[in-house]
PDB file of C-alpha atoms in Angstrom:
ATOM      1  CA  UNK Y   1       0.000   0.000   0.000  1.00 43.00           C
ATOM      2  CA  UNK Y   2       1.466   3.335  -1.047  1.00 49.00           C
ATOM      3  CA  UNK Y   3       1.406   6.514   0.977  1.00 46.00           C
ATOM      4  CA  UNK Y   4      -1.379   7.897  -1.208  1.00 46.00           C
ATOM      5  CA  UNK Y   5      -3.494   4.800  -0.526  1.00 46.00           C
ATOM      6  CA  UNK Y   6      -3.270   5.042   3.264  1.00 45.00           C
ATOM      7  CA  UNK Y   7      -6.734   4.779   4.803  1.00 44.00           C
ATOM      8  CA  UNK Y   8      -7.836   7.137   7.530  1.00 49.00           C
ATOM      9  CA  UNK Y   9      -9.263   5.140  10.444  1.00 49.00           C
ATOM     10  CA  UNK Y  10     -11.774   6.765  12.774  1.00 52.00           C
ATOM     11  CA  UNK Y  11     -14.322   5.578  15.263  1.00 54.00           C
ATOM     12  CA  UNK Y  12     -17.378   5.033  13.077  1.00 52.00           C
ATOM     13  CA  UNK Y  13     -19.627   6.547  15.764  1.00 57.00           C
ATOM     14  CA  UNK Y  14     -17.544   9.730  16.172  1.00 62.00           C
ATOM     15  CA  UNK Y  15     -18.032  11.190  12.678  1.00 66.00           C
ATOM     16  CA  UNK Y  16     -19.658  14.627  12.427  1.00 73.00           C
ATOM     17  CA  UNK Y  17     -20.932  15.687   9.027  1.00 76.00           C
ATOM     18  CA  UNK Y  18     -22.121  19.171   8.017  1.00 80.00           C
ATOM     19  CA  UNK Y  19     -24.157  19.472   4.830  1.00 80.00           C
ATOM     20  CA  UNK Y  20     -23.619  22.896   3.257  1.00 82.00           C
ATOM     21  CA  UNK Y  21     -26.117  24.793   1.069  1.00 81.00           C
ATOM     22  CA  UNK Y  22     -26.272  23.879  -2.605  1.00 72.00           C
ATOM     23  CA  UNK Y  23     -25.144  27.328  -3.727  1.00 67.00           C
ATOM     24  CA  UNK Y  24     -21.433  27.692  -4.378  1.00 62.00           C
ATOM     25  CA  UNK Y  25     -19.852  29.379  -1.369  1.00 64.00           C
ATOM     26  CA  UNK Y  26     -16.394  30.600  -2.358  1.00 60.00           C
ATOM     27  CA  UNK Y  27     -15.126  30.122   1.160  1.00 61.00           C
ATOM     28  CA  UNK Y  28     -11.637  29.627   2.428  1.00 63.00           C
ATOM     29  CA  UNK Y  29     -12.777  28.591   5.902  1.00 80.00           C
ATOM     30  CA  UNK Y  30     -15.603  28.468   8.425  1.00 84.00           C
ATOM     31  CA  UNK Y  31     -15.711  29.590  12.016  1.00 86.00           C
ATOM     32  CA  UNK Y  32     -18.212  28.402  14.606  1.00 88.00           C
ATOM     33  CA  UNK Y  33     -20.099  30.721  16.938  1.00 89.00           C
ATOM     34  CA  UNK Y  34     -22.797  30.134  19.567  1.00 90.00           C
ATOM     35  CA  UNK Y  35     -25.616  32.674  19.813  1.00 89.00           C
ATOM     36  CA  UNK Y  36     -28.543  32.412  22.239  1.00 86.00           C
ATOM     37  CA  UNK Y  37     -27.815  28.742  22.860  1.00 86.00           C
ATOM     38  CA  UNK Y  38     -27.681  27.776  19.165  1.00 89.00           C
ATOM     39  CA  UNK Y  39     -24.666  26.997  16.974  1.00 90.00           C
ATOM     40  CA  UNK Y  40     -23.909  28.858  13.730  1.00 91.00           C
ATOM     41  CA  UNK Y  41     -21.207  28.850  11.086  1.00 89.00           C
ATOM     42  CA  UNK Y  42     -19.683  31.976   9.577  1.00 90.00           C
ATOM     43  CA  UNK Y  43     -18.236  31.599   6.101  1.00 86.00           C
ATOM     44  CA  UNK Y  44     -15.113  33.563   5.258  1.00 83.00           C
ATOM     45  CA  UNK Y  45     -14.517  35.766   3.346  1.00 81.00           C
ATOM     46  CA  UNK Y  46     -18.261  36.103   2.490  1.00 82.00           C
ATOM     47  CA  UNK Y  47     -19.207  36.624   6.148  1.00 85.00           C
ATOM     48  CA  UNK Y  48     -22.410  34.627   5.609  1.00 86.00           C
ATOM     49  CA  UNK Y  49     -24.214  33.357   8.696  1.00 90.00           C
ATOM     50  CA  UNK Y  50     -25.327  29.702   8.526  1.00 90.00           C
ATOM     51  CA  UNK Y  51     -27.575  28.047  11.114  1.00 91.00           C
ATOM     52  CA  UNK Y  52     -26.586  24.518  12.155  1.00 90.00           C
ATOM     53  CA  UNK Y  53     -29.570  22.214  12.544  1.00 87.00           C
ATOM     54  CA  UNK Y  54     -28.935  18.684  13.757  1.00 83.00           C
ATOM     55  CA  UNK Y  55     -31.004  16.069  11.966  1.00 78.00           C
ATOM     56  CA  UNK Y  56     -31.532  12.335  12.196  1.00 70.00           C
ATOM     57  CA  UNK Y  57     -33.235  12.201   8.784  1.00 69.00           C
ATOM     58  CA  UNK Y  58     -36.398  10.822  10.368  1.00 69.00           C
ATOM     59  CA  UNK Y  59     -39.414  12.213   8.538  1.00 67.00           C
ATOM     60  CA  UNK Y  60     -42.369  12.223  10.923  1.00 65.00           C
ATOM     61  CA  UNK Y  61     -44.682  13.007   7.995  1.00 62.00           C
ATOM     62  CA  UNK Y  62     -43.572   9.997   5.895  1.00 67.00           C
ATOM     63  CA  UNK Y  63     -45.167   6.798   7.202  1.00 69.00           C
ATOM     64  CA  UNK Y  64     -43.415   4.725   4.504  1.00 73.00           C
ATOM     65  CA  UNK Y  65     -39.874   5.762   5.395  1.00 70.00           C
ATOM     66  CA  UNK Y  66     -37.506   2.800   5.724  1.00 74.00           C
ATOM     67  CA  UNK Y  67     -36.112   2.369   9.238  1.00 73.00           C
ATOM     68  CA  UNK Y  68     -33.670   0.000  10.898  1.00 72.00           C
ATOM     69  CA  UNK Y  69     -34.723  -2.780  13.278  1.00 74.00           C
ATOM     70  CA  UNK Y  70     -34.214  -0.272  16.090  1.00 73.00           C
ATOM     71  CA  UNK Y  71     -36.725   2.037  14.347  1.00 73.00           C
ATOM     72  CA  UNK Y  72     -34.003   4.529  13.458  1.00 73.00           C
ATOM     73  CA  UNK Y  73     -33.479   6.058   9.994  1.00 71.00           C
ATOM     74  CA  UNK Y  74     -30.567   4.959   7.852  1.00 68.00           C
ATOM     75  CA  UNK Y  75     -27.821   7.582   8.083  1.00 64.00           C
ATOM     76  CA  UNK Y  76     -24.505   5.870   7.435  1.00 65.00           C
ATOM     77  CA  UNK Y  77     -21.783   7.988   5.803  1.00 65.00           C
ATOM     78  CA  UNK Y  78     -19.040   6.883   3.413  1.00 63.00           C
ATOM     79  CA  UNK Y  79     -16.371   9.427   2.406  1.00 62.00           C
ATOM     80  CA  UNK Y  80     -13.806   8.235  -0.132  1.00 61.00           C
ATOM     81  CA  UNK Y  81     -11.724  11.389  -0.542  1.00 59.00           C
ATOM     82  CA  UNK Y  82     -10.853  14.569   1.320  1.00 59.00           C
ATOM     83  CA  UNK Y  83     -10.539  17.869  -0.572  1.00 59.00           C
ATOM     84  CA  UNK Y  84      -7.212  19.655  -0.346  1.00 57.00           C
ATOM     85  CA  UNK Y  85      -5.931  22.974  -1.670  1.00 50.00           C
ATOM     86  CA  UNK Y  86      -4.192  21.273  -4.590  1.00 54.00           C
ATOM     87  CA  UNK Y  87      -5.940  17.926  -5.054  1.00 56.00           C
ATOM     88  CA  UNK Y  88      -8.258  15.430  -3.409  1.00 56.00           C
ATOM     89  CA  UNK Y  89      -6.438  13.122  -1.011  1.00 55.00           C
ATOM     90  CA  UNK Y  90      -7.699   9.514  -1.057  1.00 55.00           C
ATOM     91  CA  UNK Y  91      -9.042   8.223   2.224  1.00 53.00           C
ATOM     92  CA  UNK Y  92     -11.887   6.207   3.652  1.00 51.00           C
ATOM     93  CA  UNK Y  93     -14.183   7.453   6.394  1.00 54.00           C
ATOM     94  CA  UNK Y  94     -17.126   5.290   7.436  1.00 55.00           C
ATOM     95  CA  UNK Y  95     -19.705   6.701   9.840  1.00 57.00           C
ATOM     96  CA  UNK Y  96     -22.232   4.203  11.156  1.00 61.00           C
ATOM     97  CA  UNK Y  97     -24.080   6.578  13.495  1.00 67.00           C
ATOM     98  CA  UNK Y  98     -22.708  10.011  12.602  1.00 70.00           C
ATOM     99  CA  UNK Y  99     -23.937  13.356  13.881  1.00 77.00           C
ATOM    100  CA  UNK Y 100     -25.349  15.090  10.811  1.00 80.00           C
ATOM    101  CA  UNK Y 101     -25.964  18.835  10.639  1.00 84.00           C
ATOM    102  CA  UNK Y 102     -27.645  20.803   7.879  1.00 86.00           C
ATOM    103  CA  UNK Y 103     -26.238  24.321   7.448  1.00 88.00           C
ATOM    104  CA  UNK Y 104     -28.769  26.809   6.091  1.00 88.00           C
ATOM    105  CA  UNK Y 105     -28.340  30.554   5.443  1.00 88.00           C
ATOM    106  CA  UNK Y 106     -29.692  32.533   8.381  1.00 90.00           C
ATOM    107  CA  UNK Y 107     -30.740  36.142   8.067  1.00 90.00           C
ATOM    108  CA  UNK Y 108     -29.432  38.342  10.889  1.00 91.00           C
ATOM    109  CA  UNK Y 109     -32.705  40.233  10.616  1.00 92.00           C
ATOM    110  CA  UNK Y 110     -34.247  37.798  13.134  1.00 92.00           C
ATOM    111  CA  UNK Y 111     -31.775  38.910  15.803  1.00 91.00           C
ATOM    112  CA  UNK Y 112     -32.658  42.527  14.996  1.00 92.00           C
ATOM    113  CA  UNK Y 113     -36.397  41.800  15.236  1.00 92.00           C
ATOM    114  CA  UNK Y 114     -35.987  40.353  18.720  1.00 88.00           C
ATOM    115  CA  UNK Y 115     -34.344  43.551  19.911  1.00 87.00           C
ATOM    116  CA  UNK Y 116     -36.708  45.931  18.081  1.00 88.00           C
ATOM    117  CA  UNK Y 117     -39.805  44.842  20.019  1.00 88.00           C
ATOM    118  CA  UNK Y 118     -38.971  47.321  22.775  1.00 82.00           C
ATOM    119  CA  UNK Y 119     -38.220  50.065  20.238  1.00 83.00           C
ATOM    120  CA  UNK Y 120     -41.604  49.669  18.548  1.00 86.00           C
ATOM    121  CA  UNK Y 121     -43.481  49.704  21.859  1.00 81.00           C
ATOM    122  CA  UNK Y 122     -42.251  53.219  22.507  1.00 75.00           C
ATOM    123  CA  UNK Y 123     -44.548  56.050  21.478  1.00 62.00           C
ATOM    124  CA  UNK Y 124     -42.024  57.948  19.377  1.00 77.00           C
ATOM    125  CA  UNK Y 125     -39.014  57.067  17.267  1.00 79.00           C
ATOM    126  CA  UNK Y 126     -36.574  59.179  15.364  1.00 85.00           C
ATOM    127  CA  UNK Y 127     -34.492  58.572  12.284  1.00 90.00           C
ATOM    128  CA  UNK Y 128     -30.977  57.386  13.072  1.00 90.00           C
ATOM    129  CA  UNK Y 129     -27.878  57.012  10.879  1.00 92.00           C
ATOM    130  CA  UNK Y 130     -26.573  53.492  10.358  1.00 90.00           C
ATOM    131  CA  UNK Y 131     -23.712  53.704  12.879  1.00 90.00           C
ATOM    132  CA  UNK Y 132     -25.958  55.166  15.580  1.00 90.00           C
ATOM    133  CA  UNK Y 133     -28.564  52.471  15.057  1.00 89.00           C
ATOM    134  CA  UNK Y 134     -25.906  49.754  15.274  1.00 88.00           C
ATOM    135  CA  UNK Y 135     -24.689  51.286  18.496  1.00 88.00           C
ATOM    136  CA  UNK Y 136     -28.167  50.955  19.971  1.00 87.00           C
ATOM    137  CA  UNK Y 137     -28.455  47.377  18.685  1.00 86.00           C
ATOM    138  CA  UNK Y 138     -25.289  46.483  20.586  1.00 86.00           C
ATOM    139  CA  UNK Y 139     -27.418  46.337  23.713  1.00 87.00           C
ATOM    140  CA  UNK Y 140     -28.183  42.835  22.447  1.00 88.00           C
ATOM    141  CA  UNK Y 141     -25.281  40.484  23.224  1.00 90.00           C
ATOM    142  CA  UNK Y 142     -25.961  38.407  20.091  1.00 90.00           C
ATOM    143  CA  UNK Y 143     -25.941  41.432  17.787  1.00 91.00           C
ATOM    144  CA  UNK Y 144     -22.871  42.813  19.549  1.00 92.00           C
ATOM    145  CA  UNK Y 145     -21.038  39.547  18.842  1.00 91.00           C
ATOM    146  CA  UNK Y 146     -22.108  39.553  15.166  1.00 91.00           C
ATOM    147  CA  UNK Y 147     -20.945  43.145  14.775  1.00 90.00           C
ATOM    148  CA  UNK Y 148     -17.600  42.149  16.294  1.00 90.00           C
ATOM    149  CA  UNK Y 149     -17.367  39.338  13.722  1.00 89.00           C
ATOM    150  CA  UNK Y 150     -18.021  41.931  10.987  1.00 89.00           C
ATOM    151  CA  UNK Y 151     -21.360  40.466   9.886  1.00 90.00           C
ATOM    152  CA  UNK Y 152     -23.118  43.119   7.724  1.00 88.00           C
ATOM    153  CA  UNK Y 153     -26.530  44.419   8.828  1.00 90.00           C
ATOM    154  CA  UNK Y 154     -27.224  47.175   6.323  1.00 89.00           C
ATOM    155  CA  UNK Y 155     -29.219  45.137   3.773  1.00 89.00           C
ATOM    156  CA  UNK Y 156     -31.303  43.526   6.525  1.00 90.00           C
ATOM    157  CA  UNK Y 157     -32.134  46.878   8.114  1.00 92.00           C
ATOM    158  CA  UNK Y 158     -33.392  48.237   4.786  1.00 92.00           C
ATOM    159  CA  UNK Y 159     -35.976  45.446   4.737  1.00 93.00           C
ATOM    160  CA  UNK Y 160     -37.583  46.439   8.035  1.00 93.00           C
ATOM    161  CA  UNK Y 161     -36.879  50.172   8.306  1.00 93.00           C
ATOM    162  CA  UNK Y 162     -38.131  53.346   6.679  1.00 93.00           C
ATOM    163  CA  UNK Y 163     -35.120  55.079   5.181  1.00 93.00           C
ATOM    164  CA  UNK Y 164     -34.260  58.655   4.251  1.00 93.00           C
ATOM    165  CA  UNK Y 165     -31.251  59.719   2.228  1.00 90.00           C
ATOM    166  CA  UNK Y 166     -29.671  62.999   3.347  1.00 88.00           C
ATOM    167  CA  UNK Y 167     -26.197  64.410   2.659  1.00 84.00           C
ATOM    168  CA  UNK Y 168     -24.925  61.090   1.318  1.00 85.00           C
ATOM    169  CA  UNK Y 169     -26.008  59.325   4.498  1.00 89.00           C
ATOM    170  CA  UNK Y 170     -28.927  56.962   5.052  1.00 91.00           C
ATOM    171  CA  UNK Y 171     -31.145  57.347   8.108  1.00 93.00           C
ATOM    172  CA  UNK Y 172     -33.219  54.443   9.493  1.00 93.00           C
ATOM    173  CA  UNK Y 173     -36.397  54.049  11.514  1.00 92.00           C
ATOM    174  CA  UNK Y 174     -37.898  50.650  12.367  1.00 91.00           C
ATOM    175  CA  UNK Y 175     -41.320  50.176  10.708  1.00 92.00           C
ATOM    176  CA  UNK Y 176     -43.917  47.623  11.830  1.00 92.00           C
ATOM    177  CA  UNK Y 177     -45.540  47.919   8.393  1.00 94.00           C
ATOM    178  CA  UNK Y 178     -42.321  46.912   6.616  1.00 95.00           C
ATOM    179  CA  UNK Y 179     -41.699  44.136   9.138  1.00 95.00           C
ATOM    180  CA  UNK Y 180     -45.149  42.682   8.448  1.00 95.00           C
ATOM    181  CA  UNK Y 181     -44.507  42.882   4.688  1.00 95.00           C
ATOM    182  CA  UNK Y 182     -41.179  41.097   5.162  1.00 96.00           C
ATOM    183  CA  UNK Y 183     -42.783  38.335   7.251  1.00 96.00           C
ATOM    184  CA  UNK Y 184     -45.547  37.853   4.676  1.00 96.00           C
ATOM    185  CA  UNK Y 185     -42.821  37.254   2.116  1.00 95.00           C
ATOM    186  CA  UNK Y 186     -41.311  34.634   4.443  1.00 94.00           C
ATOM    187  CA  UNK Y 187     -44.730  32.973   4.787  1.00 95.00           C
ATOM    188  CA  UNK Y 188     -45.141  32.794   0.996  1.00 95.00           C
ATOM    189  CA  UNK Y 189     -41.697  31.255   0.669  1.00 94.00           C
ATOM    190  CA  UNK Y 190     -42.397  28.629   3.333  1.00 93.00           C
ATOM    191  CA  UNK Y 191     -45.766  27.708   1.792  1.00 94.00           C
ATOM    192  CA  UNK Y 192     -44.260  27.348  -1.686  1.00 93.00           C
ATOM    193  CA  UNK Y 193     -41.647  24.933  -0.321  1.00 91.00           C
ATOM    194  CA  UNK Y 194     -43.922  22.699   1.747  1.00 89.00           C
ATOM    195  CA  UNK Y 195     -43.113  19.006   1.137  1.00 84.00           C
ATOM    196  CA  UNK Y 196     -45.920  16.859  -0.260  1.00 84.00           C
ATOM    197  CA  UNK Y 197     -46.034  14.829   2.966  1.00 81.00           C
ATOM    198  CA  UNK Y 198     -46.795  17.960   5.006  1.00 83.00           C
ATOM    199  CA  UNK Y 199     -49.462  19.098   2.535  1.00 85.00           C
ATOM    200  CA  UNK Y 200     -51.127  15.689   2.824  1.00 84.00           C
ATOM    201  CA  UNK Y 201     -51.024  15.853   6.600  1.00 84.00           C
ATOM    202  CA  UNK Y 202     -52.635  19.305   6.640  1.00 85.00           C
ATOM    203  CA  UNK Y 203     -55.396  18.079   4.336  1.00 82.00           C
ATOM    204  CA  UNK Y 204     -56.067  15.036   6.517  1.00 81.00           C
ATOM    205  CA  UNK Y 205     -56.109  17.205   9.636  1.00 77.00           C
ATOM    206  CA  UNK Y 206     -58.806  19.570   8.362  1.00 78.00           C
ATOM    207  CA  UNK Y 207     -60.943  17.139   6.394  1.00 68.00           C
ATOM    208  CA  UNK Y 208     -59.660  13.601   6.612  1.00 60.00           C
ATOM    209  CA  UNK Y 209     -62.556  12.151   8.642  1.00 58.00           C
ATOM    210  CA  UNK Y 210     -65.320  14.103   6.901  1.00 58.00           C
ATOM    211  CA  UNK Y 211     -67.045  13.012   3.707  1.00 56.00           C
ATOM    212  CA  UNK Y 212     -67.040  15.461   0.812  1.00 52.00           C
ATOM    213  CA  UNK Y 213     -70.836  15.848   0.809  1.00 56.00           C
ATOM    214  CA  UNK Y 214     -70.837  16.929   4.469  1.00 63.00           C
ATOM    215  CA  UNK Y 215     -68.524  19.935   4.024  1.00 70.00           C
ATOM    216  CA  UNK Y 216     -67.364  21.956   1.049  1.00 76.00           C
ATOM    217  CA  UNK Y 217     -63.566  21.688   1.147  1.00 78.00           C
ATOM    218  CA  UNK Y 218     -62.077  24.202  -1.323  1.00 85.00           C
ATOM    219  CA  UNK Y 219     -58.618  25.208  -2.535  1.00 87.00           C
ATOM    220  CA  UNK Y 220     -59.022  28.457  -0.572  1.00 90.00           C
ATOM    221  CA  UNK Y 221     -59.469  26.506   2.666  1.00 89.00           C
ATOM    222  CA  UNK Y 222     -56.361  24.463   1.920  1.00 90.00           C
ATOM    223  CA  UNK Y 223     -54.289  27.554   1.081  1.00 93.00           C
ATOM    224  CA  UNK Y 224     -55.345  29.397   4.253  1.00 93.00           C
ATOM    225  CA  UNK Y 225     -54.506  26.307   6.307  1.00 92.00           C
ATOM    226  CA  UNK Y 226     -51.044  26.215   4.774  1.00 93.00           C
ATOM    227  CA  UNK Y 227     -50.563  29.908   5.605  1.00 95.00           C
ATOM    228  CA  UNK Y 228     -51.508  29.316   9.256  1.00 93.00           C
ATOM    229  CA  UNK Y 229     -49.093  26.405   9.420  1.00 93.00           C
ATOM    230  CA  UNK Y 230     -46.302  28.594   7.989  1.00 94.00           C
ATOM    231  CA  UNK Y 231     -46.999  31.302  10.579  1.00 95.00           C
ATOM    232  CA  UNK Y 232     -46.791  28.656  13.283  1.00 92.00           C
ATOM    233  CA  UNK Y 233     -43.363  27.619  11.976  1.00 91.00           C
ATOM    234  CA  UNK Y 234     -42.216  31.251  12.056  1.00 92.00           C
ATOM    235  CA  UNK Y 235     -43.061  31.431  15.753  1.00 90.00           C
ATOM    236  CA  UNK Y 236     -39.776  29.626  16.459  1.00 86.00           C
ATOM    237  CA  UNK Y 237     -37.871  32.715  15.281  1.00 87.00           C
ATOM    238  CA  UNK Y 238     -40.275  35.644  15.569  1.00 92.00           C
ATOM    239  CA  UNK Y 239     -41.766  37.254  18.663  1.00 92.00           C
ATOM    240  CA  UNK Y 240     -45.543  37.011  19.215  1.00 93.00           C
ATOM    241  CA  UNK Y 241     -45.612  40.828  19.050  1.00 93.00           C
ATOM    242  CA  UNK Y 242     -45.001  40.616  15.283  1.00 94.00           C
ATOM    243  CA  UNK Y 243     -47.070  37.482  14.673  1.00 94.00           C
ATOM    244  CA  UNK Y 244     -50.218  39.147  16.020  1.00 93.00           C
ATOM    245  CA  UNK Y 245     -49.911  41.864  13.358  1.00 93.00           C
ATOM    246  CA  UNK Y 246     -49.021  39.263  10.737  1.00 95.00           C
ATOM    247  CA  UNK Y 247     -52.185  37.231  11.425  1.00 95.00           C
ATOM    248  CA  UNK Y 248     -54.309  40.404  11.191  1.00 94.00           C
ATOM    249  CA  UNK Y 249     -52.950  41.039   7.696  1.00 94.00           C
ATOM    250  CA  UNK Y 250     -54.737  37.904   6.415  1.00 94.00           C
ATOM    251  CA  UNK Y 251     -58.463  37.239   6.115  1.00 94.00           C
ATOM    252  CA  UNK Y 252     -59.051  33.864   7.762  1.00 93.00           C
ATOM    253  CA  UNK Y 253     -62.860  34.251   7.867  1.00 93.00           C
ATOM    254  CA  UNK Y 254     -63.489  31.415   5.386  1.00 91.00           C
ATOM    255  CA  UNK Y 255     -61.133  29.063   7.241  1.00 91.00           C
ATOM    256  CA  UNK Y 256     -62.557  29.914  10.661  1.00 91.00           C
ATOM    257  CA  UNK Y 257     -66.100  29.298   9.415  1.00 90.00           C
ATOM    258  CA  UNK Y 258     -65.058  26.011   7.818  1.00 87.00           C
ATOM    259  CA  UNK Y 259     -63.313  24.805  10.990  1.00 87.00           C
ATOM    260  CA  UNK Y 260     -66.394  25.702  13.043  1.00 87.00           C
ATOM    261  CA  UNK Y 261     -68.587  23.645  10.717  1.00 85.00           C
ATOM    262  CA  UNK Y 262     -65.965  20.888  10.671  1.00 82.00           C
ATOM    263  CA  UNK Y 263     -66.023  20.564  14.453  1.00 79.00           C
ATOM    264  CA  UNK Y 264     -69.833  20.525  14.413  1.00 82.00           C
ATOM    265  CA  UNK Y 265     -69.997  17.768  11.780  1.00 76.00           C
ATOM    266  CA  UNK Y 266     -67.234  15.816  13.527  1.00 74.00           C
ATOM    267  CA  UNK Y 267     -69.193  15.946  16.803  1.00 74.00           C
ATOM    268  CA  UNK Y 268     -72.385  14.827  15.028  1.00 73.00           C
ATOM    269  CA  UNK Y 269     -70.493  11.923  13.441  1.00 69.00           C
ATOM    270  CA  UNK Y 270     -69.037  10.961  16.828  1.00 75.00           C
ATOM    271  CA  UNK Y 271     -72.492  10.915  18.450  1.00 79.00           C
ATOM    272  CA  UNK Y 272     -73.902   8.905  15.531  1.00 75.00           C
ATOM    273  CA  UNK Y 273     -71.080   6.358  15.833  1.00 75.00           C
ATOM    274  CA  UNK Y 274     -71.651   6.019  19.587  1.00 76.00           C
ATOM    275  CA  UNK Y 275     -75.399   5.503  19.068  1.00 78.00           C
ATOM    276  CA  UNK Y 276     -74.746   2.913  16.351  1.00 78.00           C
ATOM    277  CA  UNK Y 277     -72.247   1.113  18.601  1.00 79.00           C
ATOM    278  CA  UNK Y 278     -74.734   1.092  21.471  1.00 77.00           C
ATOM    279  CA  UNK Y 279     -77.473  -0.253  19.148  1.00 75.00           C
ATOM    280  CA  UNK Y 280     -75.225  -3.023  17.863  1.00 79.00           C
ATOM    281  CA  UNK Y 281     -74.319  -4.016  21.431  1.00 77.00           C
ATOM    282  CA  UNK Y 282     -77.998  -4.073  22.389  1.00 76.00           C
ATOM    283  CA  UNK Y 283     -78.876  -6.240  19.375  1.00 79.00           C
ATOM    284  CA  UNK Y 284     -75.978  -8.607  20.093  1.00 75.00           C
ATOM    285  CA  UNK Y 285     -76.986  -8.876  23.768  1.00 74.00           C
ATOM    286  CA  UNK Y 286     -80.588  -9.633  22.796  1.00 68.00           C
ATOM    287  CA  UNK Y 287     -79.509 -12.373  20.379  1.00 64.00           C
ATOM    288  CA  UNK Y 288     -77.404 -14.043  23.080  1.00 64.00           C
ATOM    289  CA  UNK Y 289     -80.344 -13.957  25.530  1.00 64.00           C
ATOM    290  CA  UNK Y 290     -82.672 -15.648  23.019  1.00 63.00           C
ATOM    291  CA  UNK Y 291     -80.052 -18.274  22.241  1.00 63.00           C
ATOM    292  CA  UNK Y 292     -79.644 -19.153  25.927  1.00 62.00           C
ATOM    293  CA  UNK Y 293     -83.436 -19.362  26.305  1.00 59.00           C
ATOM    294  CA  UNK Y 294     -83.869 -21.741  23.355  1.00 58.00           C
ATOM    295  CA  UNK Y 295     -80.954 -23.971  24.374  1.00 56.00           C
ATOM    296  CA  UNK Y 296     -82.243 -24.547  27.963  1.00 53.00           C
ATOM    297  CA  UNK Y 297     -83.650 -28.144  28.553  1.00 55.00           C
ATOM    298  CA  UNK Y 298     -87.256 -28.560  29.609  1.00 57.00           C
ATOM    299  CA  UNK Y 299     -87.622 -30.690  32.759  1.00 56.00           C
ATOM    300  CA  UNK Y 300     -90.676 -32.934  32.677  1.00 59.00           C
ATOM    301  CA  UNK Y 301     -92.661 -32.991  35.943  1.00 61.00           C
ATOM    302  CA  UNK Y 302     -92.597 -36.297  37.877  1.00 55.00           C
ATOM    303  CA  UNK Y 303     -95.947 -38.023  37.847  1.00 57.00           C
ATOM    304  CA  UNK Y 304     -97.114 -38.992  41.350  1.00 56.00           C
ATOM    305  CA  UNK Y 305     -98.403 -42.525  41.858  1.00 51.00           C
ATOM    306  CA  UNK Y 306    -101.147 -43.218  44.400  1.00 55.00           C
ATOM    307  CA  UNK Y 307    -100.352 -45.560  47.291  1.00 52.00           C
ATOM    308  CA  UNK Y 308    -101.441 -49.090  46.561  1.00 53.00           C
ATOM    309  CA  UNK Y 309    -100.948 -48.808  42.858  1.00 54.00           C
ATOM    310  CA  UNK Y 310     -97.218 -48.661  42.638  1.00 51.00           C
ATOM    311  CA  UNK Y 311     -95.158 -51.516  41.220  1.00 49.00           C
ATOM    312  CA  UNK Y 312     -93.443 -52.180  44.608  1.00 45.00           C
ATOM    313  CA  UNK Y 313     -96.477 -51.805  46.815  1.00 52.00           C
ATOM    314  CA  UNK Y 314     -97.000 -55.589  46.746  1.00 48.00           C
ATOM    315  CA  UNK Y 315     -93.950 -56.097  48.892  1.00 41.00           C
ATOM    316  CA  UNK Y 316     -95.408 -53.978  51.647  1.00 45.00           C
ATOM    317  CA  UNK Y 317     -98.886 -55.674  51.811  1.00 51.00           C
ATOM    318  CA  UNK Y 318     -99.932 -57.717  54.855  1.00 52.00           C
ATOM    319  CA  UNK Y 319     -99.698 -61.370  54.328  1.00 48.00           C
TER     320      UNK Y 319
END
């Protein structure tokens, strides 16, 4: 075996794998940072923030997913070469139970939104230049750390702030209207990328046990349900203060009316099923009672014989 063919031997249960985004990141290196109890990667020199999400590849929405005998998803890893600056070096890394992370681009705007709740609750705001606004944002430890790591905020702030250009300088003021518009764009993006398994689950949840003739299930009802699900997913990153305004920006009247009727029909079906079950039990109990009655043997009464007429009375007569 030559030097180039030397195999790298590792504990197969100690492998950690990070799956990077599909877009081509011209990065020389990554650095890891922990913010608010969650791990992130920072790509250099792009200074892109990537959220690290640990996954076991178990799809709770896919009932047909193949699992091991221990009911765990298959997630073995086989790496046959390691990239180098000049060429790929041959090696062999086998991970039987590796820790697998999916790195996804994370917009720093969500850190800004968390801090801006207090700003928006104040009665008055004033326009601030970029540097002054960043200085105020440094009250947040997470934002302070990102600023130290030279993560840019300017493009994110333009998405959620009213801006004014004056003397070659841009002034910013946080706007709840622009924040709501930004979040609606996030909702549309989430809905458009729902997996088929999740769409099927939503449809079963809001109409799976009801026959078509009992309720009029429309595409509008399905779309509004998907929107509500997307808003629920956003709640992991966005404060309820913003979500309340986001919900008000949609008209859920048709969905609310449908769900009210759905619950009514579901309750009627439940009562009907209970009555049918009780009737079947009563019929079955009655059939068993009749069967026991017909199978019982009739005991014939013993006929009494008068004294002096019995077959053995002769033995007791006086001689």
